[in-house]
PDB file of C-alpha atoms in Angstrom:
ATOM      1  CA  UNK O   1     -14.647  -1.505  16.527  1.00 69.00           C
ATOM      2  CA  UNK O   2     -14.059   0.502  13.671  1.00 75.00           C
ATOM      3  CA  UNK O   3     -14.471   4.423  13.346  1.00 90.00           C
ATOM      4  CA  UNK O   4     -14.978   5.175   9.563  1.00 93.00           C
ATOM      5  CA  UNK O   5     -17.383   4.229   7.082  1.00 87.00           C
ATOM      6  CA  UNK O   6     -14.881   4.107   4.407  1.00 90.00           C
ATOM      7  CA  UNK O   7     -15.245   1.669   1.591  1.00 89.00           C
ATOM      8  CA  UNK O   8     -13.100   0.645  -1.352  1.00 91.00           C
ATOM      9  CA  UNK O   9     -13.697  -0.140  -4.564  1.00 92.00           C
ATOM     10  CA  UNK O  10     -13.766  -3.981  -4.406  1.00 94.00           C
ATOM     11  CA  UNK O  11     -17.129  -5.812  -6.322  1.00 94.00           C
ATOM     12  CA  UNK O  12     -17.730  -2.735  -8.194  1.00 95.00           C
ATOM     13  CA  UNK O  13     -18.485  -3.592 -11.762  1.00 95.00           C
ATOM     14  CA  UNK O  14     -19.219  -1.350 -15.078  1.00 95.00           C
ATOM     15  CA  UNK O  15     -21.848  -2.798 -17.415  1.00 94.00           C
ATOM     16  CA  UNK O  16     -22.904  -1.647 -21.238  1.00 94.00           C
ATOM     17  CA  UNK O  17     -26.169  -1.000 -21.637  1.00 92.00           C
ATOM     18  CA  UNK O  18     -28.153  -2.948 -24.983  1.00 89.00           C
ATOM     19  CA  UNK O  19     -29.191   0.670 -25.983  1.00 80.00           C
ATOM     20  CA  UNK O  20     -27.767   4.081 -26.411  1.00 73.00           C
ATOM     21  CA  UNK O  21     -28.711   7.581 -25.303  1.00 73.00           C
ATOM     22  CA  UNK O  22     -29.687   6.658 -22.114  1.00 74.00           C
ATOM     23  CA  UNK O  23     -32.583   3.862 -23.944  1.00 80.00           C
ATOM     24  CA  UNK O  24     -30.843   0.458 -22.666  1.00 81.00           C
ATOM     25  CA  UNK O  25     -33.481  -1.767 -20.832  1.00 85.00           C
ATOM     26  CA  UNK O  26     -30.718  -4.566 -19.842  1.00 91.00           C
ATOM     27  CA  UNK O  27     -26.694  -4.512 -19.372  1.00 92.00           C
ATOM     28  CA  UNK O  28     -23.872  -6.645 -19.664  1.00 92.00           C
ATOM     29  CA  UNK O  29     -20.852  -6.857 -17.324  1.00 93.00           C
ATOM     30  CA  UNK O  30     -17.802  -5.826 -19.036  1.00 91.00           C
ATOM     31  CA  UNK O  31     -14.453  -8.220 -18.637  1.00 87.00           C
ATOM     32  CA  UNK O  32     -12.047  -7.633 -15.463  1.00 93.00           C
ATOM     33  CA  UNK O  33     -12.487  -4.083 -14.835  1.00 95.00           C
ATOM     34  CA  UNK O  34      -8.924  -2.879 -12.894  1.00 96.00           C
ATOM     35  CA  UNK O  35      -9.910   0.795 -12.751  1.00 96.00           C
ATOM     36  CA  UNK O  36     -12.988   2.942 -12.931  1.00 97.00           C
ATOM     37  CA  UNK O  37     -12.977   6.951 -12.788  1.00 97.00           C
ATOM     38  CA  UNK O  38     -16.557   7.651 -12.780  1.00 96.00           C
ATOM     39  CA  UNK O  39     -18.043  11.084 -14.440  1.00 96.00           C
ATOM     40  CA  UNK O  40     -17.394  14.171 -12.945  1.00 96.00           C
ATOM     41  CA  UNK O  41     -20.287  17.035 -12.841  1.00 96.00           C
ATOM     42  CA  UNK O  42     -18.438  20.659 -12.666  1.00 96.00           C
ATOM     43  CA  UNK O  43     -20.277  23.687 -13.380  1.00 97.00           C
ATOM     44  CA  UNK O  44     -18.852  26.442 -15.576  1.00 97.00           C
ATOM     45  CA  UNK O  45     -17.940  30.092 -13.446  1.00 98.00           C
ATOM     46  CA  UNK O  46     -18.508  32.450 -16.307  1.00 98.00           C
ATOM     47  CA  UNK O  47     -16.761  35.896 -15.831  1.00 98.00           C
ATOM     48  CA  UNK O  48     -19.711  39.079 -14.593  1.00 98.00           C
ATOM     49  CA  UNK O  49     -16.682  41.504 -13.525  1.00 98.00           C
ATOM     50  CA  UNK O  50     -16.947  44.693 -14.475  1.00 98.00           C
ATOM     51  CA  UNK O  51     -15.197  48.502 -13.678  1.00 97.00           C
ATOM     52  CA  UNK O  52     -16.867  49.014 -10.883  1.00 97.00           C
ATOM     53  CA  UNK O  53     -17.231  45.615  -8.726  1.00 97.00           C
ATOM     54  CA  UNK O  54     -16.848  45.690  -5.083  1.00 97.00           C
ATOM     55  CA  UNK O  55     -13.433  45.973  -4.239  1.00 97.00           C
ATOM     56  CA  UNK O  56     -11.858  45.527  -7.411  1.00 97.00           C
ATOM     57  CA  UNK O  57     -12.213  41.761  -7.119  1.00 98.00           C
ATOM     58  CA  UNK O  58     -13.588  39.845 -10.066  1.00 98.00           C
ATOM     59  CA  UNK O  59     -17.832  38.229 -10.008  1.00 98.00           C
ATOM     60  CA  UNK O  60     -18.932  35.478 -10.765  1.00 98.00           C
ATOM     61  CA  UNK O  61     -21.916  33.762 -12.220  1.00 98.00           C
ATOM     62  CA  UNK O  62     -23.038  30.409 -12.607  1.00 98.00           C
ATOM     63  CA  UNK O  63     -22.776  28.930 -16.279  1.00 98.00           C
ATOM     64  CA  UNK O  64     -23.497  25.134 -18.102  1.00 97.00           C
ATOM     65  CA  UNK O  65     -23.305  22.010 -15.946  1.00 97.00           C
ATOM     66  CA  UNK O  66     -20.805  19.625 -17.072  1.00 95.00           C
ATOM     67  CA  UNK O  67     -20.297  16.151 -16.840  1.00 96.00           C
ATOM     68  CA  UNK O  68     -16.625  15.218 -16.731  1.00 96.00           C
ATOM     69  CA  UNK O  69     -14.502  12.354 -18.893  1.00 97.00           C
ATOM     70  CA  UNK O  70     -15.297   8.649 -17.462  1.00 97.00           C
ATOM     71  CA  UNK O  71     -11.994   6.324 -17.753  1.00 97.00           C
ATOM     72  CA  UNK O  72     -12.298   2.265 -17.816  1.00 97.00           C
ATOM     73  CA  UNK O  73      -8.753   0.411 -17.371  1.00 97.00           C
ATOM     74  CA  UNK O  74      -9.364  -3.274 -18.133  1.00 95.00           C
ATOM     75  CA  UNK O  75      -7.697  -6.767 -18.187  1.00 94.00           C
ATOM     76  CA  UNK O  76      -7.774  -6.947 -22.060  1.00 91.00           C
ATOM     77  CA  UNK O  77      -8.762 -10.248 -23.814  1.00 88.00           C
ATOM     78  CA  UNK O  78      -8.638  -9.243 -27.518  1.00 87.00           C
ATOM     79  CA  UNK O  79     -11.264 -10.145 -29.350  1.00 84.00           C
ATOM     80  CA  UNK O  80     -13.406  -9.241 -32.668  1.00 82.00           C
ATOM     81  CA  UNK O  81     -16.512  -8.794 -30.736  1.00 84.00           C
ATOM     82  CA  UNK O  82     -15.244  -6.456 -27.982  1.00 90.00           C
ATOM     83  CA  UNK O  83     -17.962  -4.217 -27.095  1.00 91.00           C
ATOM     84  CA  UNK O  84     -15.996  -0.969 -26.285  1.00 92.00           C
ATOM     85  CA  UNK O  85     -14.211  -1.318 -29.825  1.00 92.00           C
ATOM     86  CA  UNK O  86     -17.979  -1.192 -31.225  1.00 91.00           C
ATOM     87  CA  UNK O  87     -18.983   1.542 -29.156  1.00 92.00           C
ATOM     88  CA  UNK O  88     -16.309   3.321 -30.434  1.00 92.00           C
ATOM     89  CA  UNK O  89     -17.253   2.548 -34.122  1.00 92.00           C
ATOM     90  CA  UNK O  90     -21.244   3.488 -33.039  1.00 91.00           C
ATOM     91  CA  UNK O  91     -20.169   6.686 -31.657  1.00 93.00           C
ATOM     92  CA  UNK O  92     -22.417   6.051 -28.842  1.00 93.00           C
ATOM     93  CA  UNK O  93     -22.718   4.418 -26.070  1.00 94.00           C
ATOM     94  CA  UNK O  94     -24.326   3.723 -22.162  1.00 94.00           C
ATOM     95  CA  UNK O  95     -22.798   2.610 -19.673  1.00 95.00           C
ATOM     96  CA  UNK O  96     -23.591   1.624 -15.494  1.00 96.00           C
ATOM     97  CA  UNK O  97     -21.571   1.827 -12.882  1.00 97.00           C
ATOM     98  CA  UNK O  98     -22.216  -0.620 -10.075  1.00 96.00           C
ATOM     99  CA  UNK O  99     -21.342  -0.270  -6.151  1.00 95.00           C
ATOM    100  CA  UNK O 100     -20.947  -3.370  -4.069  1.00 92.00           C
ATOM    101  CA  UNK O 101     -23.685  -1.543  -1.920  1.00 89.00           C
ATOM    102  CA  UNK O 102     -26.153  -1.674  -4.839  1.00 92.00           C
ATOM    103  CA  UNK O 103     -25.797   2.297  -5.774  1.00 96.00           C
ATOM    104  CA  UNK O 104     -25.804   3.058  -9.654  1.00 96.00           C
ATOM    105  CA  UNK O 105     -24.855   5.808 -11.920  1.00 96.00           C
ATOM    106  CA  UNK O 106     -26.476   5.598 -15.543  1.00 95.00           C
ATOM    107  CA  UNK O 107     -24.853   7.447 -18.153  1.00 94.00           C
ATOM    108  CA  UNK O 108     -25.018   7.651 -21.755  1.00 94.00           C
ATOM    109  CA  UNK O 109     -22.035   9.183 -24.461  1.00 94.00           C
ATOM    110  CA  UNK O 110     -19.997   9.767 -26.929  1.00 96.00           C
ATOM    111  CA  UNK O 111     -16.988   6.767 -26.752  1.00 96.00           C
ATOM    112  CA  UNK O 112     -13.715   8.944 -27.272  1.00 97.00           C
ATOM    113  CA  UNK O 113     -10.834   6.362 -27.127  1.00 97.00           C
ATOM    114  CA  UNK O 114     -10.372   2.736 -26.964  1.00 95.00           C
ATOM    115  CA  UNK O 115      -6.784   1.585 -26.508  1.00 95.00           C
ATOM    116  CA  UNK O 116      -4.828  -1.574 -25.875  1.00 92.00           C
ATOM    117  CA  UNK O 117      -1.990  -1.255 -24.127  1.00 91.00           C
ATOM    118  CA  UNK O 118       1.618  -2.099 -24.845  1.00 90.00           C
ATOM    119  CA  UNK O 119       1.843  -6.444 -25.626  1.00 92.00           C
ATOM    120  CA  UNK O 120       4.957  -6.906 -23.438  1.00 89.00           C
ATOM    121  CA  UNK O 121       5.639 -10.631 -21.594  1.00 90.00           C
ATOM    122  CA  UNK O 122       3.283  -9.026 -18.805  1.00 90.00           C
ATOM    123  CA  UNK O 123      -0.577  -9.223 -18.733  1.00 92.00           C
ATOM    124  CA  UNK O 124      -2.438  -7.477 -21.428  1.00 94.00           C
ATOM    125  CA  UNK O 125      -4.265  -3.807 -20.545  1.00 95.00           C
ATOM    126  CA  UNK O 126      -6.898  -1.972 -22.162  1.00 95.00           C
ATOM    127  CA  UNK O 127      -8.759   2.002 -21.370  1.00 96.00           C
ATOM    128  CA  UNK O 128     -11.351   3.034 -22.821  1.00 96.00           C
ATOM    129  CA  UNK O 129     -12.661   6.801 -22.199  1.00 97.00           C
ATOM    130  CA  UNK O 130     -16.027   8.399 -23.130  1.00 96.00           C
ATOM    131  CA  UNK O 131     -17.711  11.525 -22.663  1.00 97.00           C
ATOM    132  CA  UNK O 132     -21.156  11.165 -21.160  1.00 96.00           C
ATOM    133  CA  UNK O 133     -23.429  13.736 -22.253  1.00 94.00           C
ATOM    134  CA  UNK O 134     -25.879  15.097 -19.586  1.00 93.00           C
ATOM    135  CA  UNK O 135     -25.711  14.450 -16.438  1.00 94.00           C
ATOM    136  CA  UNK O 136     -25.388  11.029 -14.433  1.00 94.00           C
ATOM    137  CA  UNK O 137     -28.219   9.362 -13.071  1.00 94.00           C
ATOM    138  CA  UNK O 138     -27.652   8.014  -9.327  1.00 95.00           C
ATOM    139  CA  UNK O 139     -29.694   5.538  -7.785  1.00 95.00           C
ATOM    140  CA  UNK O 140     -30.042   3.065  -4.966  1.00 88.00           C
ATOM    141  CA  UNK O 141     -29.330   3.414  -1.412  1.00 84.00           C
TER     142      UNK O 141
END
């Protein structure tokens, strides 16, 4: 019987959304996805030290909220209509993250590279990274 909940990865998908800033109604699964780093949210420590803090060890206080970079790597099928190559050319885009357990995260951005990799005698790669502006939306189980 086994002792961790630990999942992996396996039937998650990442689909583009038919709208942007965070508008789409319905989404579209994107090709073979082989990697997904989802966005980060990091808050910004902002510097409150001054000549006489306790100790003489430097304060803190709690700036912006930030959400971090999202990464796609892909089986690439080049094509004219590839719609990460449009986002790009937009300048917008949304994108959904799906979990094989059903949970979600929305998010909506500015596409910052789209890149095929090397054509060598081995299968043909793609990324394609984007910075999502605001914050995530999680939701399901």
């Amino acid at each position: 019987m086994p002792v961790t909940s630990a999942e992996t990865g396996l039937g998650a998908t990442i689909l583009i959304g038919n709208g942007v800033d965070g508008g789409s109604t319905t989404y579209t699964l994107i090709g073979e996805i082989t990697s997904i780093k989802p966005p980060s949210v990091e808050r910004e420590a902002i510097d409150a030290s001054h000549l006489n803090s306790p100790g003489d060890v430097r304060e803190y206080i709690a700036g912006m909220l930030n959400a971090g970079a999202v990464n796609i790597g892909l089986n690439h099928k080049p094509h004219a209509a590839d719609p990460l190559l449009a986002a790009i050319i937009a300048g917008k885009i949304d994108l959904r993250i799906t979990y094989r357990g059903g949970v979600q995260i929305d998010f909506h951005g500015i596409p910052t590279a789209w890149e095929p990799g090397e054509v060598t005698g081995d299968k043909l790669s793609c990324s394609f990274t984007m910075q999502p502006n605001g914050l995530p939306q999680i939701t399901g189980p």
